Amino acid sequence: MKKCGYIAIIGRPNVGKSTLLNHILKYKVSITSRKPQTTRHQITGVKTVKNAQFIYVDTPGLHQDEPRAINRMMNRQAMSVINDVDVVLFVVEVGKWTAAEEWILQKLGSVKVSVILVINKVDQLHNRQQEQLFEKQIRQKYHFAASFLISAKQGHLITELEQTIEQYLPVSEHFFYAEDQVTDRTERFMIAEIIREKLMRTLGQEVPYQLTVEINKCKFDEQRQLMEIFATILVERMGQKAMVIGSKGQKLKKIGSEARKDIEYMLGKKVFLELWVKVKEGWSDDERALKSLGYDL
């Protein structure tokens, strides 16, 4: 008897959804940073253990304000998945319940699948009584199938959470993915995301939200035993281009060096990485541009 099903991970930006998925998989499929809205795409992570296959869908952070096309796209991606899965993990940050969470809870009102409340970042509060009181207050707002106080960063109660998720997965005659598969995303996608992660972590508050990464070439050189990668960082204004490049190109060089190390670790190969920075005005608010750049509209 096998169990196999889809689990959506939803919540407002920066509550630790991607960190949770990476810890569960023991493999980095979703990039992370301290900045909200780091995740822009649905990322599928697959974990197969004995007779169960968990197919997790990490979604962009949900937000009420939709000022640009890219924000509307991320909301559509996140909301479209919750009715097509078997379990929903609603991730919130301990001690922080905002208008965004209330809005998401309203959206969950029509969901017919089991919703598990996941209260994350308990390692930051260090007060068991306050944690339990917060959990009790939230549980009164919705009929959750279960609730957990976890630390995705430290792995606290993740195993118990997975055991509960398995109870709600449907019985299946076969698995949907190969048992050794971890994600359905391509190498090119993962490489672009690694570069974007380094940009998110290196740059100031504004610039990361108005840039994206496009892989121009990704080819293995058999003779040199080297993966050659050429990528373009797209920004919206000339001033942003200067910020990405930095004084005498030092910032871009640092971003490239850090990204190359992670790409080499992921691929298990030596990598040559070359980055360019190009201005493409208004790309984040242009649905045609977003589609051409590989965003799922």
Coordinates of C-alpha atoms in Angstrom, one line a residue:
M1 CA 0.0 0.0 0.0
K2 CA 1.5 3.3 -1.1
K3 CA 0.6 6.9 -0.3
C4 CA 1.3 9.8 -2.6
G5 CA 0.0 13.4 -2.7
Y6 CA 0.6 17.1 -3.1
I7 CA 1.2 19.5 -0.2
A8 CA 0.9 23.2 -0.7
I9 CA 3.0 25.5 1.5
I10 CA 1.4 28.9 1.7
G11 CA 1.7 32.0 3.9
R12 CA 2.6 35.7 3.6
P13 CA 6.1 36.6 2.6
N14 CA 9.1 35.9 4.8
V15 CA 7.5 33.4 7.3
G16 CA 10.0 30.6 6.4
K17 CA 8.2 28.6 3.7
S18 CA 11.3 27.9 1.6
T19 CA 13.4 27.2 4.6
L20 CA 10.9 24.6 5.8
L21 CA 10.8 22.9 2.3
N22 CA 14.6 22.8 2.1
H23 CA 14.9 21.3 5.6
I24 CA 12.3 18.6 4.8
L25 CA 14.0 17.6 1.6
K26 CA 17.6 17.9 3.0
Y27 CA 18.3 19.6 -0.3
K28 CA 18.1 23.2 -1.4
V29 CA 15.4 23.6 -4.0
S30 CA 14.1 27.0 -2.9
I31 CA 16.4 30.1 -2.5
T32 CA 16.2 32.0 0.8
S33 CA 17.0 35.4 2.1
R34 CA 15.8 37.8 4.8
K35 CA 14.0 39.8 2.2
P36 CA 10.2 39.2 1.7
Q37 CA 9.0 37.8 -1.6
T38 CA 12.3 36.0 -2.4
T39 CA 10.3 33.1 -3.9
R40 CA 8.7 34.1 -7.2
H41 CA 7.7 30.8 -8.7
Q42 CA 6.0 27.6 -7.6
I43 CA 8.8 25.2 -6.7
T44 CA 8.0 21.5 -6.5
G45 CA 10.1 19.5 -4.0
V46 CA 9.7 15.7 -3.9
K47 CA 10.5 13.4 -0.9
T48 CA 10.1 9.7 -1.1
V49 CA 10.4 7.5 2.0
K50 CA 9.5 3.8 2.0
N51 CA 5.9 3.6 0.9
A52 CA 5.1 7.4 0.8
Q53 CA 5.9 10.1 -1.6
F54 CA 5.4 13.7 -0.5
I55 CA 5.2 16.3 -3.3
Y56 CA 5.6 19.8 -1.8
V57 CA 4.7 22.9 -3.7
D58 CA 6.5 26.0 -2.3
T59 CA 4.5 29.1 -3.3
P60 CA 5.3 32.8 -3.5
G61 CA 4.3 34.7 -0.4
L62 CA 0.7 35.9 -0.6
H63 CA 0.1 39.7 -0.2
Q64 CA -3.0 41.9 -0.4
D65 CA -1.4 44.7 -2.4
E66 CA -0.9 43.9 -6.1
P67 CA 0.8 47.1 -7.5
R68 CA 2.7 45.4 -10.3
A69 CA 2.1 42.5 -12.8
I70 CA 4.7 40.4 -11.0
N71 CA 2.9 40.7 -7.7
R72 CA -0.4 39.7 -9.3
M73 CA 1.3 36.8 -11.0
M74 CA 2.7 35.6 -7.6
N75 CA -0.7 35.8 -6.0
R76 CA -2.3 33.9 -8.8
Q77 CA 0.4 31.2 -8.6
A78 CA -0.1 30.8 -4.8
M79 CA -3.9 30.7 -4.9
S80 CA -4.2 28.5 -7.9
V81 CA -2.5 25.6 -6.2
I82 CA -4.5 25.3 -3.0
N83 CA -7.5 23.7 -4.6
D84 CA -5.4 21.2 -6.5
V85 CA -3.5 19.6 -3.6
D86 CA -4.3 17.0 -0.9
V87 CA -3.0 19.0 2.1
V88 CA -2.3 22.7 2.8
L89 CA 0.4 23.9 5.2
F90 CA -0.5 27.4 6.4
V91 CA 2.8 28.8 7.7
V92 CA 2.8 31.8 10.1
E93 CA 5.4 33.4 12.2
V94 CA 5.0 32.9 16.0
G95 CA 3.6 35.9 17.7
K96 CA 2.8 37.7 14.5
W97 CA -0.7 37.7 13.1
T98 CA -1.4 40.4 10.6
A99 CA -4.1 41.6 8.2
A100 CA -2.3 39.4 5.6
E101 CA -2.9 36.3 7.6
E102 CA -6.6 37.2 8.1
W103 CA -6.9 37.7 4.3
I104 CA -5.3 34.3 3.6
L105 CA -7.6 32.7 6.2
Q106 CA -10.6 34.0 4.3
K107 CA -9.2 32.5 1.1
L108 CA -8.9 29.2 2.9
G109 CA -12.6 29.3 3.8
S110 CA -13.5 27.6 0.5
V111 CA -10.8 25.0 0.6
K112 CA -12.1 21.4 0.9
V113 CA -8.8 19.7 1.8
S114 CA -7.1 19.4 5.2
V115 CA -5.3 22.5 6.4
I116 CA -2.4 22.2 8.9
L117 CA -1.3 25.2 10.9
V118 CA 2.5 25.5 11.0
I119 CA 3.7 28.2 13.5
N120 CA 7.3 28.8 12.6
K121 CA 10.4 30.6 14.2
V122 CA 9.8 29.4 17.7
D123 CA 13.6 29.5 18.1
Q124 CA 13.2 33.3 18.1
L125 CA 10.6 33.6 20.9
H126 CA 11.9 31.3 23.6
N127 CA 8.7 31.5 25.6
R128 CA 6.7 28.2 25.6
Q129 CA 3.7 29.8 27.4
Q130 CA 3.4 32.6 24.8
E131 CA 3.9 30.1 22.0
Q132 CA 1.0 27.9 23.2
L133 CA -1.2 30.9 23.9
F134 CA -0.6 32.2 20.3
E135 CA -1.4 28.7 18.9
K136 CA -4.6 28.5 20.9
Q137 CA -5.8 31.9 19.7
I138 CA -5.1 31.0 16.0
R139 CA -6.8 27.6 16.3
Q140 CA -10.0 29.3 17.4
K141 CA -10.1 31.1 14.0
Y142 CA -10.3 28.0 11.7
H143 CA -10.9 24.3 11.8
F144 CA -7.3 23.2 11.3
A145 CA -6.7 19.5 10.9
A146 CA -3.6 19.9 13.2
S147 CA -1.2 22.5 14.4
F148 CA 2.6 22.5 15.1
L149 CA 5.0 24.9 16.8
I150 CA 8.2 24.5 14.8
S151 CA 11.6 25.9 13.9
A152 CA 12.3 25.3 10.2
K153 CA 15.8 26.6 10.7
Q154 CA 16.7 24.2 13.5
G155 CA 14.4 21.3 12.5
H156 CA 12.3 21.3 15.6
L157 CA 9.2 19.0 15.3
I158 CA 9.7 18.7 11.5
T159 CA 9.6 14.9 11.7
E160 CA 6.4 15.0 13.6
L161 CA 4.9 17.4 11.1
E162 CA 5.8 15.0 8.3
Q163 CA 4.2 12.1 10.1
T164 CA 1.0 14.0 10.4
I165 CA 1.0 15.1 6.7
E166 CA 1.4 11.4 5.7
Q167 CA -1.9 10.6 7.4
Y168 CA -3.7 12.9 5.1
L169 CA -2.1 11.7 1.8
P170 CA -4.3 9.6 -0.4
V171 CA -3.6 5.9 -1.2
S172 CA -2.0 5.5 -4.6
E173 CA -1.0 2.5 -6.7
H174 CA 2.2 4.2 -7.8
F175 CA 4.3 7.2 -7.2
F176 CA 4.1 10.3 -9.5
Y177 CA 7.9 10.9 -9.6
A178 CA 11.0 8.7 -9.7
E179 CA 12.0 7.8 -6.1
D180 CA 15.4 9.6 -6.5
Q181 CA 13.9 12.8 -8.0
V182 CA 14.0 15.9 -5.7
T183 CA 12.4 18.6 -7.9
D184 CA 10.7 19.0 -11.3
R185 CA 12.7 22.2 -12.1
T186 CA 15.5 22.3 -14.7
E187 CA 19.2 22.9 -14.1
R188 CA 18.9 26.3 -15.9
F189 CA 16.1 27.4 -13.6
M190 CA 18.0 26.3 -10.5
I191 CA 21.1 28.2 -11.7
A192 CA 19.2 31.4 -12.3
E193 CA 17.6 31.1 -8.9
I194 CA 21.0 30.7 -7.2
I195 CA 22.3 33.8 -8.9
R196 CA 19.1 35.7 -7.9
E197 CA 19.6 34.5 -4.3
K198 CA 23.1 36.1 -4.1
L199 CA 21.7 39.3 -5.6
M200 CA 18.9 39.3 -2.9
R201 CA 21.3 38.8 -0.1
T202 CA 23.9 41.3 -1.4
L203 CA 21.9 44.3 -2.5
G204 CA 19.8 46.9 -0.6
Q205 CA 16.1 46.9 0.0
E206 CA 14.7 48.2 -3.3
V207 CA 16.9 46.8 -6.1
P208 CA 16.2 43.0 -5.6
Y209 CA 12.5 43.4 -6.4
Q210 CA 13.2 45.0 -9.7
L211 CA 15.7 42.5 -11.1
T212 CA 15.6 39.1 -12.6
V213 CA 18.1 36.6 -14.1
E214 CA 18.1 35.1 -17.6
I215 CA 20.4 32.2 -18.5
N216 CA 21.8 32.9 -22.0
K217 CA 24.0 29.8 -22.3
C218 CA 24.6 26.7 -20.2
K219 CA 26.8 24.1 -21.8
F220 CA 29.3 21.5 -20.6
D221 CA 32.7 21.7 -22.3
E222 CA 33.9 18.1 -22.5
Q223 CA 37.4 19.0 -23.4
R224 CA 37.9 21.4 -20.5
Q225 CA 35.6 19.4 -18.2
L226 CA 33.9 22.7 -17.3
M227 CA 30.3 23.9 -17.3
E228 CA 30.1 27.2 -19.1
I229 CA 27.3 29.5 -17.9
F230 CA 26.5 33.0 -19.3
A231 CA 23.7 34.9 -17.6
T232 CA 22.2 38.4 -17.8
I233 CA 20.9 40.3 -14.8
L234 CA 18.0 42.5 -15.9
V235 CA 17.2 45.7 -13.9
E236 CA 14.7 48.5 -14.6
R237 CA 16.9 51.6 -14.3
M238 CA 20.5 52.7 -15.1
G239 CA 21.0 53.6 -11.4
Q240 CA 20.1 50.0 -10.4
K241 CA 22.7 48.7 -12.9
A242 CA 25.4 50.7 -11.2
M243 CA 24.3 49.4 -7.8
V244 CA 24.5 45.8 -9.0
I245 CA 28.0 46.3 -10.6
G246 CA 29.4 48.3 -7.7
S247 CA 32.6 50.3 -7.5
K248 CA 35.1 48.9 -10.1
G249 CA 32.8 45.9 -10.6
Q250 CA 33.5 44.6 -7.1
K251 CA 29.9 43.9 -6.1
L252 CA 29.1 41.9 -9.3
K253 CA 32.4 40.0 -8.9
K254 CA 31.4 39.0 -5.3
I255 CA 27.9 37.9 -6.5
G256 CA 29.4 35.9 -9.3
S257 CA 31.9 34.2 -7.0
E258 CA 29.4 33.2 -4.4
A259 CA 26.9 32.0 -7.0
R260 CA 29.6 29.9 -8.8
K261 CA 30.5 28.1 -5.6
D262 CA 26.8 27.1 -5.0
I263 CA 26.3 26.1 -8.6
E264 CA 29.4 23.9 -8.5
Y265 CA 28.1 22.2 -5.3
M266 CA 24.7 21.6 -6.9
L267 CA 26.1 20.3 -10.2
G268 CA 29.1 18.5 -8.8
K269 CA 31.2 20.1 -11.6
K270 CA 33.7 22.9 -12.1
V271 CA 31.9 26.0 -13.4
F272 CA 32.8 29.1 -15.4
L273 CA 30.2 31.8 -14.7
E274 CA 30.0 35.1 -16.6
L275 CA 27.4 37.8 -15.6
W276 CA 26.2 40.8 -17.5
V277 CA 23.8 43.5 -16.3
K278 CA 21.3 45.0 -18.7
V279 CA 18.5 47.6 -18.3
K280 CA 15.0 46.5 -19.4
E281 CA 12.6 49.2 -18.3
G282 CA 9.3 48.2 -16.7
W283 CA 9.8 44.4 -17.1
S284 CA 8.2 43.6 -13.7
D285 CA 5.0 45.3 -14.7
D286 CA 4.7 44.0 -18.2
E287 CA 3.0 40.6 -18.6
R288 CA 4.4 40.0 -22.0
A289 CA 7.9 40.6 -20.7
L290 CA 7.3 38.4 -17.7
K291 CA 6.1 35.6 -20.0
S292 CA 9.2 35.9 -22.2
L293 CA 11.4 35.7 -19.1
G294 CA 9.8 32.4 -18.1
Y295 CA 7.4 33.5 -15.4
D296 CA 4.2 31.4 -15.2
L297 CA 1.2 33.7 -15.8

